[in-house]
mmCIF file of C-alpha atoms in Angstrom:
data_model
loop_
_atom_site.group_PDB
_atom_site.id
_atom_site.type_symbol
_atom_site.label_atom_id
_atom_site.label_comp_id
_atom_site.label_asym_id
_atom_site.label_seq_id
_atom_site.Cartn_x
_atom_site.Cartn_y
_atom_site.Cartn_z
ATOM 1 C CA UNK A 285 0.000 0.000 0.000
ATOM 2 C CA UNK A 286 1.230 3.353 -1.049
ATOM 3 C CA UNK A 287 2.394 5.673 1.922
ATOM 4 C CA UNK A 288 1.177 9.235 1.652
ATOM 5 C CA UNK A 289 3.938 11.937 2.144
ATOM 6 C CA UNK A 290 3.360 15.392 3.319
ATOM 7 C CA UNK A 291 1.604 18.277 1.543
ATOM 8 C CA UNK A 292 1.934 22.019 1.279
ATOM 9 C CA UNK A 293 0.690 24.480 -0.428
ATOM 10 C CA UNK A 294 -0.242 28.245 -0.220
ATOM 11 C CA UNK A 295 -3.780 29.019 1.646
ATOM 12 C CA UNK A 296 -6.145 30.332 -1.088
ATOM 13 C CA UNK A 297 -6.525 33.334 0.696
ATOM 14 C CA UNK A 298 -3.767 34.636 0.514
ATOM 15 C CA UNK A 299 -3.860 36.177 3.944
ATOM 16 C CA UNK A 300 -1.077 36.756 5.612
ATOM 17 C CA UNK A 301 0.430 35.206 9.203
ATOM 18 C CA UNK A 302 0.235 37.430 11.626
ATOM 19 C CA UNK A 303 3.885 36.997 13.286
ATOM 20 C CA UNK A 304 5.932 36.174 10.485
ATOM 21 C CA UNK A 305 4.048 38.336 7.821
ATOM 22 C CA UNK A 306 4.473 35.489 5.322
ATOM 23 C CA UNK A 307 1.571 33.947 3.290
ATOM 24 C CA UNK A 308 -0.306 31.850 4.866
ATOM 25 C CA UNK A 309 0.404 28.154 4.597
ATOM 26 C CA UNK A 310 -1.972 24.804 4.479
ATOM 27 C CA UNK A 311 -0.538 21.628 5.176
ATOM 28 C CA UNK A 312 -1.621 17.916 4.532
ATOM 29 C CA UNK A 313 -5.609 17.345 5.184
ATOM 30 C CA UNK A 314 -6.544 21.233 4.769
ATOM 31 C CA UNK A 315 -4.286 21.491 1.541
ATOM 32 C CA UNK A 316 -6.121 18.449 0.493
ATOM 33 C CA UNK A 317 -9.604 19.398 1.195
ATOM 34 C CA UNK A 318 -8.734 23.287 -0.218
ATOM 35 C CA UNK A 319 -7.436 21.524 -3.847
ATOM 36 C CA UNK A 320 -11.032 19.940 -3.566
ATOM 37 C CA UNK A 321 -12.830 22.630 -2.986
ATOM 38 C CA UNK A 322 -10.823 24.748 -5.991
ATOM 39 C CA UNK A 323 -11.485 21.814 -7.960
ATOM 40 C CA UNK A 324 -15.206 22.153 -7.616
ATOM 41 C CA UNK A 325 -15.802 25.928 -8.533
ATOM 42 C CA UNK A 326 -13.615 26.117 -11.443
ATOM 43 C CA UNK A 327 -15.524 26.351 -14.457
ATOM 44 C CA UNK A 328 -14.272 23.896 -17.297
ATOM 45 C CA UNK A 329 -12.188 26.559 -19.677
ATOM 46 C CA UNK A 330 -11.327 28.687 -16.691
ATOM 47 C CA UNK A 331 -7.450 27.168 -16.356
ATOM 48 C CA UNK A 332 -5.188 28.321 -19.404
ATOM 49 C CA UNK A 333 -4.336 25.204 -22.040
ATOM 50 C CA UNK A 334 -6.483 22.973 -20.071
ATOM 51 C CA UNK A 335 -10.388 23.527 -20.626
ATOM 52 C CA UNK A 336 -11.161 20.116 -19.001
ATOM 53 C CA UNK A 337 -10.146 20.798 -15.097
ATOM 54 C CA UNK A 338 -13.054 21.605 -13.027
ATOM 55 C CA UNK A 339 -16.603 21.202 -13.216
ATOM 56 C CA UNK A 340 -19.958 22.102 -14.878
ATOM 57 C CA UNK A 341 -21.011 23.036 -11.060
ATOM 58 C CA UNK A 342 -21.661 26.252 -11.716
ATOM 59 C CA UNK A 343 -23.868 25.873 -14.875
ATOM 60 C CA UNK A 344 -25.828 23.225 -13.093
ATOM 61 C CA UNK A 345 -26.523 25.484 -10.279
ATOM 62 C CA UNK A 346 -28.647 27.904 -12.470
ATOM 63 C CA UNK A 347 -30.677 25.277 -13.240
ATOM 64 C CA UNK A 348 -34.156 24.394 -11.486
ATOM 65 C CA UNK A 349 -33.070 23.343 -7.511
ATOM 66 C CA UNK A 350 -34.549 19.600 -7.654
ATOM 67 C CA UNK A 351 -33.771 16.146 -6.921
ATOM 68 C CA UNK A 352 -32.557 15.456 -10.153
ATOM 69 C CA UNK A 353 -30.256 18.405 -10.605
ATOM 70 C CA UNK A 354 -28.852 17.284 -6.902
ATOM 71 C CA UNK A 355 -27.824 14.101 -8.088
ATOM 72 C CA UNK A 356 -26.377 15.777 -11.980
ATOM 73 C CA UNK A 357 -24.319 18.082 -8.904
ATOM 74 C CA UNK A 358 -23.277 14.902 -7.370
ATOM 75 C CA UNK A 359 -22.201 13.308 -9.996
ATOM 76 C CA UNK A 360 -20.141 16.035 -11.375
ATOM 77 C CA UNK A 361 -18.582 16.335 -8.455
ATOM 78 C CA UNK A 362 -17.548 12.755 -8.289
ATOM 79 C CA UNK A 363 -15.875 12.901 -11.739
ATOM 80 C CA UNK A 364 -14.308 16.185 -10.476
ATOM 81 C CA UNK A 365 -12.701 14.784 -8.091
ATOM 82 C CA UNK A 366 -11.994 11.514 -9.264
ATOM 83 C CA UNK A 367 -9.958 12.999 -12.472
ATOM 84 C CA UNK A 368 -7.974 15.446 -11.259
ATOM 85 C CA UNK A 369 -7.388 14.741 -7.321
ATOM 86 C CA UNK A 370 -5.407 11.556 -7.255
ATOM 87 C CA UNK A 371 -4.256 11.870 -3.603
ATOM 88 C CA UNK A 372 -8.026 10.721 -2.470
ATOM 89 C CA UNK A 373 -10.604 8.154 -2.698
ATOM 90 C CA UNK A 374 -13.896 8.991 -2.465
ATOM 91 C CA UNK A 375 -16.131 7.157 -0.015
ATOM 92 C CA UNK A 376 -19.017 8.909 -0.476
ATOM 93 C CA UNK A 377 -20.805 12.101 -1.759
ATOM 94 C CA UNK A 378 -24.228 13.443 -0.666
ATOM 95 C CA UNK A 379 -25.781 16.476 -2.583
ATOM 96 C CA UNK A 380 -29.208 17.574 -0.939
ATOM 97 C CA UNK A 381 -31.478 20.205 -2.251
ATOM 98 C CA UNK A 382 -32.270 23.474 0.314
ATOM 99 C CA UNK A 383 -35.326 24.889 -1.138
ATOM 100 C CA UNK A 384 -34.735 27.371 2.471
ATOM 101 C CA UNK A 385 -31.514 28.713 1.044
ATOM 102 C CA UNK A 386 -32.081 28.076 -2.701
ATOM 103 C CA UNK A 387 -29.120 26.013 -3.214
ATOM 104 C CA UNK A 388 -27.356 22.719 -2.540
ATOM 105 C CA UNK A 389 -25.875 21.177 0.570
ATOM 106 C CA UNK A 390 -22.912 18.975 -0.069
ATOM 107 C CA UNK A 391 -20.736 16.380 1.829
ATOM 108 C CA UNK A 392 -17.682 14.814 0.713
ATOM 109 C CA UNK A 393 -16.236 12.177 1.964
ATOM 110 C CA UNK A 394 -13.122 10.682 1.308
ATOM 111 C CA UNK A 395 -9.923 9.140 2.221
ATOM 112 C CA UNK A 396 -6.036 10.284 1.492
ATOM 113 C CA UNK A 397 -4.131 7.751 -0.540
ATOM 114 C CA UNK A 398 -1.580 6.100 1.456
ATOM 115 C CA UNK A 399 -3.168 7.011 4.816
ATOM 116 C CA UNK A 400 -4.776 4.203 7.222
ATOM 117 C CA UNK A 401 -8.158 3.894 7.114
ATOM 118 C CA UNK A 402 -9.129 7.299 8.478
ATOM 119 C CA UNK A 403 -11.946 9.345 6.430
ATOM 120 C CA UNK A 404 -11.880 13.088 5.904
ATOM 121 C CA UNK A 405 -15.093 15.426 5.247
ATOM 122 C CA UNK A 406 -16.032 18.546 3.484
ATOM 123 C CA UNK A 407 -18.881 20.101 4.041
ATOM 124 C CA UNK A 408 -20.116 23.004 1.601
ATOM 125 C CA UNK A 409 -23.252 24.965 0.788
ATOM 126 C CA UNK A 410 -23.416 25.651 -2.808
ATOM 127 C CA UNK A 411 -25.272 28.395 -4.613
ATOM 128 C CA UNK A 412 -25.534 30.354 -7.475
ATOM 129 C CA UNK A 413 -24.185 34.044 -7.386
ATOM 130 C CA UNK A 414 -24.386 36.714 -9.837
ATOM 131 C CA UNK A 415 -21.092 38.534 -10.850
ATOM 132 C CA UNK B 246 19.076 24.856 -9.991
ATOM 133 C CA UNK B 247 18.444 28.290 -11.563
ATOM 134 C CA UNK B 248 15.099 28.870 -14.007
ATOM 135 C CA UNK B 249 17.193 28.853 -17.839
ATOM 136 C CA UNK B 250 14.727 27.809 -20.241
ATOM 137 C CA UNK B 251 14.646 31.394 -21.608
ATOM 138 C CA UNK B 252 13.732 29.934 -25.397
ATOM 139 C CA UNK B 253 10.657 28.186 -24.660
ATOM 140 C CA UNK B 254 7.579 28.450 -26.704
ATOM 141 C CA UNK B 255 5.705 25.864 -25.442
ATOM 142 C CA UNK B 256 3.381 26.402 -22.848
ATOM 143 C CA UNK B 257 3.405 22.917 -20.952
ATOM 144 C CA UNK B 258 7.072 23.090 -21.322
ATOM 145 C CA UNK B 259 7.416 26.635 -19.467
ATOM 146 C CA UNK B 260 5.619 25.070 -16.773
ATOM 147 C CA UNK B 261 7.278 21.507 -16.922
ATOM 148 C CA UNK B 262 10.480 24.070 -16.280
ATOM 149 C CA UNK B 263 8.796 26.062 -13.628
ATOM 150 C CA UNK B 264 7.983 22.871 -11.577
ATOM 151 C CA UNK B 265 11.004 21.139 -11.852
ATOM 152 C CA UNK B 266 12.414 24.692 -10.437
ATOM 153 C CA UNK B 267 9.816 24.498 -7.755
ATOM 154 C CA UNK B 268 10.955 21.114 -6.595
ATOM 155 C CA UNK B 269 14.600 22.188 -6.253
ATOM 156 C CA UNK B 270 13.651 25.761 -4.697
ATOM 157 C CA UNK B 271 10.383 25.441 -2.379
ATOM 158 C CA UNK B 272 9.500 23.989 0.788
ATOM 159 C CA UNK B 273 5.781 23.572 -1.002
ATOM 160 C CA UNK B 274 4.972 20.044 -2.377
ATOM 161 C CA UNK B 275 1.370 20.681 -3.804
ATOM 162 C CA UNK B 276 2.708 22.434 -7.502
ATOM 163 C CA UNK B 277 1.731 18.678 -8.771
ATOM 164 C CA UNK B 278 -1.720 18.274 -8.488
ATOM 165 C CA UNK B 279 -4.000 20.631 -10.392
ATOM 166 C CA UNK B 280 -6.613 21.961 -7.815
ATOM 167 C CA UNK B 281 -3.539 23.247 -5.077
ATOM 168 C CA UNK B 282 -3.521 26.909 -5.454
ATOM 169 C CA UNK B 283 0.735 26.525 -6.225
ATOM 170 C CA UNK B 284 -0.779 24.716 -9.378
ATOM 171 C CA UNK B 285 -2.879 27.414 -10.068
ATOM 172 C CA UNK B 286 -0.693 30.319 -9.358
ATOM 173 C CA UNK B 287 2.188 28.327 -11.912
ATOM 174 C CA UNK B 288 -0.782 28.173 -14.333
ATOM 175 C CA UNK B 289 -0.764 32.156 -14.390
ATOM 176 C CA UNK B 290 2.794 32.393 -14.382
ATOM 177 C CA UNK B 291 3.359 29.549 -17.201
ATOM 178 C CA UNK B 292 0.680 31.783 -19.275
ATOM 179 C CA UNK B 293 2.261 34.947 -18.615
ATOM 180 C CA UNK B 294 6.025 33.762 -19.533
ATOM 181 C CA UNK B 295 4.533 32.281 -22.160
ATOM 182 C CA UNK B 296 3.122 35.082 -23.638
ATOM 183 C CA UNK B 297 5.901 37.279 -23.203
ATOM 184 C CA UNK B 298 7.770 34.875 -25.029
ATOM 185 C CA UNK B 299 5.533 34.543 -28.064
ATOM 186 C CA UNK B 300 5.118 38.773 -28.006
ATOM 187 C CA UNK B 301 8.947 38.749 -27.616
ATOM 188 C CA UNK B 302 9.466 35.877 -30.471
ATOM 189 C CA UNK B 303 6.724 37.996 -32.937
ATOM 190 C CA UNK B 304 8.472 41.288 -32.029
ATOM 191 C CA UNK B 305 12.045 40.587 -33.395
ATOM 192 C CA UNK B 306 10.011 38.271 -36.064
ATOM 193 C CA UNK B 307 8.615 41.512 -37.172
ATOM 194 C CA UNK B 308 11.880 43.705 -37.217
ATOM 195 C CA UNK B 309 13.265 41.637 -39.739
ATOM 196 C CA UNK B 310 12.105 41.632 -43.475
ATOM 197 C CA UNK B 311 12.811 38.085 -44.167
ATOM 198 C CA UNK B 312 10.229 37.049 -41.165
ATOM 199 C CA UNK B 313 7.887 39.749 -41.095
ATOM 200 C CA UNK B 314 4.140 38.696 -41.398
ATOM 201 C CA UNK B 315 2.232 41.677 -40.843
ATOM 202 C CA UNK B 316 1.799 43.942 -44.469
ATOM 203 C CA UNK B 317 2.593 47.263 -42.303
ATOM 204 C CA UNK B 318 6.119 46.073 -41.201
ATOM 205 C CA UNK B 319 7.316 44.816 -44.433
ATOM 206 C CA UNK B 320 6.299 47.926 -45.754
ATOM 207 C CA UNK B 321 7.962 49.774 -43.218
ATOM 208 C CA UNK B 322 11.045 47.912 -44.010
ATOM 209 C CA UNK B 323 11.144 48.206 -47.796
ATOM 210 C CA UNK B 324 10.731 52.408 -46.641
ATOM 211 C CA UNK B 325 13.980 52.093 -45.199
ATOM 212 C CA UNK B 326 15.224 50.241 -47.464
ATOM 213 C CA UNK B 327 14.328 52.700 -50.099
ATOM 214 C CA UNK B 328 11.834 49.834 -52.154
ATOM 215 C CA UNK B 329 9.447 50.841 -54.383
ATOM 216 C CA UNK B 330 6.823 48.720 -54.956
ATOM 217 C CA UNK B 331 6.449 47.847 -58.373
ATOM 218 C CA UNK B 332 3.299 48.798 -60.069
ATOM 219 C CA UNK B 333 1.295 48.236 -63.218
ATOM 220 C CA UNK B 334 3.434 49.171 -66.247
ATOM 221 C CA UNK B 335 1.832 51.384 -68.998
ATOM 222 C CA UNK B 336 2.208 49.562 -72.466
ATOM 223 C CA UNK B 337 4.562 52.308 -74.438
ATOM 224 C CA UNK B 338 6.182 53.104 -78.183
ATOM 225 C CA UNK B 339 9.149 54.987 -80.070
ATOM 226 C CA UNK B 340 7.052 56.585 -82.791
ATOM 227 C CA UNK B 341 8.754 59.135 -85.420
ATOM 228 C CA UNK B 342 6.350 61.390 -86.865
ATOM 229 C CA UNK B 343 6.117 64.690 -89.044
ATOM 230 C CA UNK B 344 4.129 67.583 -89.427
ATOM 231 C CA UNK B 345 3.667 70.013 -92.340
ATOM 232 C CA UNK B 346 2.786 73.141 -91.547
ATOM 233 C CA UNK B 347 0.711 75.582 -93.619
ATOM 234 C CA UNK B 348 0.613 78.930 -93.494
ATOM 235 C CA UNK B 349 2.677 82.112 -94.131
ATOM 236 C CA UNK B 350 3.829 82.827 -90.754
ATOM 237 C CA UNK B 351 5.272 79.707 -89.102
ATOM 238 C CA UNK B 352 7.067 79.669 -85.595
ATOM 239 C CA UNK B 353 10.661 78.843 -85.643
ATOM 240 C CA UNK B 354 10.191 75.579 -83.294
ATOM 241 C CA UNK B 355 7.077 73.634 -82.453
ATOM 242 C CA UNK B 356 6.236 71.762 -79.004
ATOM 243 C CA UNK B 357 4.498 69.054 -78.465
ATOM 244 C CA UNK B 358 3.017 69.540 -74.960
ATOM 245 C CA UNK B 359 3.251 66.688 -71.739
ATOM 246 C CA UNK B 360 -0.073 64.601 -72.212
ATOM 247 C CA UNK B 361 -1.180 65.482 -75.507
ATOM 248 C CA UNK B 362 -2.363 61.982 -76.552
ATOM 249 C CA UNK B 363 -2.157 60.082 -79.878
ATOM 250 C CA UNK B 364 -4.920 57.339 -80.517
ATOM 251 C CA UNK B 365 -4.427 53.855 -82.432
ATOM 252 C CA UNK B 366 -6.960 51.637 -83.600
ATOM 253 C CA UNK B 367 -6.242 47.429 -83.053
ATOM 254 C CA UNK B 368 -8.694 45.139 -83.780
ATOM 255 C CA UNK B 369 -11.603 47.989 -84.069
ATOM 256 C CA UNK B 370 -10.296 49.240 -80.361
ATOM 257 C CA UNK B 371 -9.296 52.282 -79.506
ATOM 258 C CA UNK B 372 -6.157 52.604 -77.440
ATOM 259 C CA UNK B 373 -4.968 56.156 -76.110
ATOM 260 C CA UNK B 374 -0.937 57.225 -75.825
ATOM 261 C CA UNK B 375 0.506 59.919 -74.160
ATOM 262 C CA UNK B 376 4.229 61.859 -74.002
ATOM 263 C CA UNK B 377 5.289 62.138 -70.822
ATOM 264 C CA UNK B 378 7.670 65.309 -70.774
ATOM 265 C CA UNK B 379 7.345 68.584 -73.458
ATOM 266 C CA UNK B 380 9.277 67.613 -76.841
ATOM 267 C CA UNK B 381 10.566 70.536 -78.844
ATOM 268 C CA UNK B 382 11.545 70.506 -82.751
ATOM 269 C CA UNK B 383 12.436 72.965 -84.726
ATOM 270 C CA UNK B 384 10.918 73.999 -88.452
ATOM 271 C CA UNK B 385 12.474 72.762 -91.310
ATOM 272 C CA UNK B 386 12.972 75.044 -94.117
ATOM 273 C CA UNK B 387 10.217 73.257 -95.745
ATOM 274 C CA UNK B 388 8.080 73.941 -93.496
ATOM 275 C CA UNK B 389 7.826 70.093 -91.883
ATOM 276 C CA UNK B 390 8.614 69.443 -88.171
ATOM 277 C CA UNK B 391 9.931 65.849 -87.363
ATOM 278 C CA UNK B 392 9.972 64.026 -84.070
ATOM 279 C CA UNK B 393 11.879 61.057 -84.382
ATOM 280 C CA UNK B 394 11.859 58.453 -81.408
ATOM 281 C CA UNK B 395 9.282 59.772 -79.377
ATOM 282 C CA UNK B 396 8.707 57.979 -76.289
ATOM 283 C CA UNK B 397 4.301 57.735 -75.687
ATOM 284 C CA UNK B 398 2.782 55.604 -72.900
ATOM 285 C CA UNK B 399 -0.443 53.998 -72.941
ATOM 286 C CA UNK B 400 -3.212 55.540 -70.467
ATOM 287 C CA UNK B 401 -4.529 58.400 -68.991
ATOM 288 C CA UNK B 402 -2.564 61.749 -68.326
ATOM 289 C CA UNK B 403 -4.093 62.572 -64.731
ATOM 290 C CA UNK B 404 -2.847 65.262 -62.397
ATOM 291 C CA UNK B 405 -3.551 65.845 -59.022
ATOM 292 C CA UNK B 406 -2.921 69.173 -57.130
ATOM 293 C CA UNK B 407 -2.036 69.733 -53.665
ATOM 294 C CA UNK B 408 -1.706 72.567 -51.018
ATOM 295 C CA UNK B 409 1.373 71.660 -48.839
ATOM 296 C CA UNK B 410 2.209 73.538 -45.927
ATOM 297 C CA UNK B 411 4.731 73.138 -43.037
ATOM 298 C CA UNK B 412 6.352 69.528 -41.828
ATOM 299 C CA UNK B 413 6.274 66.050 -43.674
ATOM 300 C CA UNK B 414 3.699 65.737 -46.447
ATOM 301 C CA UNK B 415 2.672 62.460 -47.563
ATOM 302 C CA UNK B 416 0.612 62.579 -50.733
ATOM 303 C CA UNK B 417 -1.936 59.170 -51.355
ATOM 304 C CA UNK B 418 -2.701 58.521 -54.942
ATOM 305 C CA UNK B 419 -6.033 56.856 -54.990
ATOM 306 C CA UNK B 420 -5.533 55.138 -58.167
ATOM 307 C CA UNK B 421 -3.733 51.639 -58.353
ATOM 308 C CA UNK B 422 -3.184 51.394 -61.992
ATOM 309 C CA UNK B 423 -0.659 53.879 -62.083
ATOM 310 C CA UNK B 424 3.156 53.140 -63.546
ATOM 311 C CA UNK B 425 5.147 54.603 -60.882
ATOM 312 C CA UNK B 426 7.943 55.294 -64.060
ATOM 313 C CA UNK B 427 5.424 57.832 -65.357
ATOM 314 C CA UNK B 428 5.192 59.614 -62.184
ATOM 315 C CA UNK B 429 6.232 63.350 -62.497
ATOM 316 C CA UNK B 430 6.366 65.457 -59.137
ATOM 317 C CA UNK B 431 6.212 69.660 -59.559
ATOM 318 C CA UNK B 432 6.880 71.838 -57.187
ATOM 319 C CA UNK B 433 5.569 75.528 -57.444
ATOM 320 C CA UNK B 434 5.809 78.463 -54.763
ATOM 321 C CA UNK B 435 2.402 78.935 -55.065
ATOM 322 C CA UNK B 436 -0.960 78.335 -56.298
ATOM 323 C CA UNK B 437 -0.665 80.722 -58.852
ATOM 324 C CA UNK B 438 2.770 80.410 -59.853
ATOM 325 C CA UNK B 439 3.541 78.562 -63.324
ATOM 326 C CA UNK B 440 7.587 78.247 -62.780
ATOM 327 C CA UNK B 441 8.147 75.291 -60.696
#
């Protein structure tokens, strides 16, 4: 079984710490679950030379808030995820329409290559927004 | 290891270069995988060396006359190169021909003015000559003028006029059939002036 080294990578923020005055830094599980979450609101054609990263989230989110548009979310996400994050494995995804908030409430859950069994979460509210 | 590939044109290749950099450089680990924001942020800066490059690359392609694309540069090159374009060429003759004048008070010489135009027939179609410059030719004692060898041009005599004042004038003739050979520039003080 593969062992998982460490990750790093700069916090999408790009706040800064407040003692050293350096970027902020993300290590391991949150630079995991941060390439996830960039992985899921970039449009397909957003990244130069490489129209296929990301996924059709956002278009899907304009569309009517139902059942079936949950599951179209789901499995978009899945596909995200499963292309272009090869440090996890997904367990499990669950995309549930809030008619309250007029979007979609989504949990991810999945496990880091290399890592004993131990399962990581995301949990994200996704809705449409106007530019 | 310092960044070198200074030539590259390729955009996957100025960011193969800018990871392998990163891996030698940086503490960071995540440049690898495409949804890290290092990923992104060498996405941005593989574009942006990239395009310099390619702006760079079309730049000195475009200073040079052998490479230049774009109509405007070679044109500007050829200027300084003192090219003219070559242009439609007026069909043209050597014709002799003499006149006999009548009358009892002849001039001593006879001029056959720039643009007066002779006419010749082929094939039931008429073609129009012109003489470029003023010929002169002086009366023979009986009373015939000859012009031998004179040089006429198929075409049109056309002149255009214009004011100039101060600074760098560039004149644009609006016609594209003309034969730059026949092109005759004057130069007068003034509108009203006839010495030029």
């Amino acid at each position: 079984m593969p062992v998982s080294r460490s990750f790093k990578d700069i916090s999408i923020t790009f706040a800064k710490h407040p003692v050293t005055d350096d970027l902020l830094v993300t290590k391991n599980f949150t630079a995991i679950k941060q390439s996830i979450q960039n992985l899921i609101t970039t449009a397909p054609g957003e990244r130069f030379f490489n129209p296929n990263i990301g996924s059709r989230i956002t278009d899907l989110l304009f569309e009517p808030l139902d059942f079936i548009n949950a599951d179209a979310v789901k499995s978009e996400i899945e596909y995200t995820i499963n292309a272009f994050e090869p440090r996890v494995r997904l367990k499990n995804i669950i995309a549930e329409e809030n008619y309250d908030a007029n979007g979609y409430d989504i949990e991810i859950e999945y496990q880091v290559v290399g890592l004993p069994e131990q399962y990581q979460t995301i949990e994200l509210f996704l809705e449409r927004t106007r530019a | 290891m310092p960044y070198n590939q200074l030539t590259n044109l390729d955009y996957f290749d100025i960011k193969v270069a800018l990871r392998d950099y990163l891996r030698a450089n940086s503490d960071f680990t995540d440049y690898d995988f495409e949804g890290s924001t290092l990923g992104q942020l060498l996405d941005v800066l593989a574009y942006n060396t990239y395009y310099t490059s390619f702006n760079a690359n079309m730049v000195v392609n475009e200073t040079f006359l052998d490479s230049a694309t774009l109509r405007d540069n070679v044109v500007a090159i050829a200027k300084q190169l003192g090219y003219t374009p070559r242009s439609s060429v007026a069909s043209s003759a050597a014709v002799s021909c003499s006149l006999t004048l009548q009358g009892t008070t002849l001039p001593s010489t006879v001029f056959l003015r720039r643009g007066n135009a002779f006419l010749t027939n082929v094939d039931e179609k008429l073609y129009q000559y012109v003489i470029l410059d003023d010929v002169q030719a002086n009366v023979l004692p009986d009373n015939t003028v000859s012009f031998n060898n004179l040089k006429i041009y198929e075409g049109t005599f056309v002149t255009n006029t214009y004011t100039v004042g101060g600074g760098v004038f560039n004149v644009i003739l609006n016609n594209a059939n003309i034969d730059v050979i026949t092109i005759r520039v004057r130069v007068f003080d003034s509108p009203s002036a006839s010495i030029y």
